[in-house]
Amino acid sequence: MKITGKWLLLALIIVGLAAGSCYAGAWTADKGVVYHKLSGNAYSADKAFNNSGSRQSFPDHGEFSDTNITYYMEYGVLDNLTILASVAAKQLKSEDDLQIARTRGFSDLDLGLKYRFLSGDFGVMSIQGLIKVPEFYDDTDAVPMGNGQYDTELRILYGRSLYPFIPGYFNIEAGYRFRAQEPADEFRYLVELGMDITPIIYTRVKLDGITGMDNADLQVGPTGNPTTTLDYDLGKLDLALGFKLSKPFSLELGYRKDIYGKNTAAGENFSLSMIVSY
């Protein structure tokens, strides 16, 4: 881990501890309100989407797994301005008939700001800026945590409550991610629907998509991580079932499947999350 990365991680922890209902999509947290989410994730893939979008097995009976604990935080600086941050501690494993390679450490750090600029009976609209910081790992590891480059993203978000028709909401997002150095830039999009089943049980479904912009430097070869290719498309279906426990705690079960894509892994993820909001 680089010295810069250590200081960034320390700053993230301090912000998280100083600063729980999820402020989904376009909505911002009220001033002084904090949302913490700690998730255990198990992702695995033994197939990949090829350049035409078809699934194919990895060579030599290969498999890839990403087991991680991810921390996500939102904090309301103002009623219409929210800080967000995310980082994960991971164990990556890539194996086939010839070898097994493992890497442990921290992933990229995401830092962002979300500003709500419109709200009314029509819903809410926000703009979000994000920077991805690759200071925690060595991108020359046998199974690298990431590409080792900084990303910046600008995203527009729209959300609307579905009350009084149903106890829920929908949210749509579109953004552009500028990726430094070799990887291609990305158009990112998301469609989300959430609903309360009972006063203590809720559910959520998302389609989370990425479209590569075909401007990668393809002279750079592939890494040992099939989820960090230079130019790829990916669509993920994300399902969640949540339980509101005694305040301020909630528990969430999640399942995510890679349903379409090009030039990237085709796997699935199971998650268990603890949420604290106050």
Short mmCIF file of C-alpha atoms in Angstrom, two decimals, residues 157-252:
data_model
loop_
_atom_site.label_atom_id
_atom_site.label_comp_id
_atom_site.label_asym_id
_atom_site.label_seq_id
_atom_site.Cartn_x
_atom_site.Cartn_y
_atom_site.Cartn_z
CA LEU A 157 -30.05 11.48 -11.32
CA TYR A 158 -33.86 11.64 -11.26
CA GLY A 159 -36.10 10.04 -8.66
CA ARG A 160 -39.79 10.07 -7.84
CA SER A 161 -41.95 8.63 -5.09
CA LEU A 162 -44.74 6.27 -6.21
CA TYR A 163 -47.01 7.17 -3.30
CA PRO A 164 -50.01 7.03 -3.05
CA PHE A 165 -50.21 4.36 -5.77
CA ILE A 166 -47.72 2.00 -4.15
CA PRO A 167 -45.35 2.45 -1.17
CA GLY A 168 -42.19 2.84 -3.22
CA TYR A 169 -40.05 4.89 -5.58
CA PHE A 170 -38.23 4.73 -8.90
CA ASN A 171 -34.91 6.22 -9.90
CA ILE A 172 -33.00 6.62 -13.16
CA GLU A 173 -29.40 7.74 -13.66
CA ALA A 174 -27.05 8.49 -16.53
CA GLY A 175 -23.40 9.42 -16.35
CA TYR A 176 -20.08 9.58 -18.17
CA ARG A 177 -16.86 8.24 -16.63
CA PHE A 178 -13.54 9.61 -17.87
CA ARG A 179 -10.83 6.96 -17.38
CA ALA A 180 -7.20 8.04 -17.44
CA GLN A 181 -4.44 6.24 -19.35
CA GLU A 182 -5.27 3.02 -21.25
CA PRO A 183 -8.89 2.03 -20.36
CA ALA A 184 -11.84 3.24 -22.42
CA ASP A 185 -14.21 5.89 -21.10
CA GLU A 186 -17.65 4.63 -20.06
CA PHE A 187 -21.29 5.62 -20.36
CA ARG A 188 -23.04 4.46 -17.17
CA TYR A 189 -26.76 4.06 -16.60
CA LEU A 190 -29.06 2.75 -13.90
CA VAL A 191 -32.78 2.05 -13.50
CA GLU A 192 -34.03 1.28 -10.00
CA LEU A 193 -37.36 0.42 -8.37
CA GLY A 194 -37.83 0.10 -4.61
CA MET A 195 -40.90 -0.80 -2.58
CA ASP A 196 -41.97 -1.46 1.02
CA ILE A 197 -43.64 -4.87 1.32
CA THR A 198 -44.56 -4.33 4.98
CA PRO A 199 -43.58 -1.62 7.49
CA ILE A 200 -40.39 -3.59 8.24
CA ILE A 201 -39.63 -5.43 4.98
CA TYR A 202 -38.59 -3.77 1.73
CA THR A 203 -37.32 -4.88 -1.66
CA ARG A 204 -35.32 -3.29 -4.48
CA VAL A 205 -34.38 -4.17 -8.05
CA LYS A 206 -31.78 -2.42 -10.20
CA LEU A 207 -30.47 -2.66 -13.73
CA ASP A 208 -26.94 -1.26 -13.53
CA GLY A 209 -25.19 -0.86 -16.88
CA ILE A 210 -21.86 0.15 -18.40
CA THR A 211 -21.10 0.78 -22.09
CA GLY A 212 -17.48 1.13 -23.13
CA MET A 213 -16.77 4.03 -25.49
CA ASP A 214 -14.28 2.15 -27.73
CA ASN A 215 -11.40 4.55 -27.06
CA ALA A 216 -9.06 2.24 -25.11
CA ASP A 217 -5.36 1.85 -25.82
CA LEU A 218 -5.58 -1.76 -26.98
CA GLN A 219 -1.81 -2.08 -27.21
CA VAL A 220 -1.84 -2.91 -23.51
CA GLY A 221 -2.38 -6.61 -22.79
CA PRO A 222 -4.94 -8.20 -20.44
CA THR A 223 -4.36 -8.56 -16.69
CA GLY A 224 -5.08 -11.55 -14.46
CA ASN A 225 -8.40 -10.02 -13.38
CA PRO A 226 -11.23 -10.58 -15.91
CA THR A 227 -13.34 -7.79 -14.35
CA THR A 228 -10.75 -5.07 -15.11
CA THR A 229 -10.50 -5.30 -18.90
CA LEU A 230 -9.76 -2.14 -20.88
CA ASP A 231 -12.95 -1.74 -22.90
CA TYR A 232 -16.11 -3.65 -21.99
CA ASP A 233 -19.90 -3.55 -21.75
CA LEU A 234 -21.75 -4.96 -18.76
CA GLY A 235 -25.35 -5.13 -17.53
CA LYS A 236 -26.02 -6.30 -13.96
CA LEU A 237 -29.37 -7.22 -12.44
CA ASP A 238 -29.29 -6.44 -8.72
CA LEU A 239 -31.98 -7.74 -6.32
CA ALA A 240 -32.23 -6.92 -2.61
CA LEU A 241 -34.50 -7.85 0.29
CA GLY A 242 -34.20 -5.69 3.41
CA PHE A 243 -35.40 -5.94 7.00
CA LYS A 244 -35.73 -2.87 9.23
CA LEU A 245 -34.58 -3.96 12.68
CA SER A 246 -34.72 -1.87 15.83
CA LYS A 247 -33.55 1.65 15.01
CA PRO A 248 -31.08 2.55 13.64
CA PHE A 249 -30.26 -0.90 12.19
CA SER A 250 -31.31 -2.73 9.03
CA LEU A 251 -30.24 -6.02 7.46
CA GLU A 252 -30.14 -6.60 3.71
#
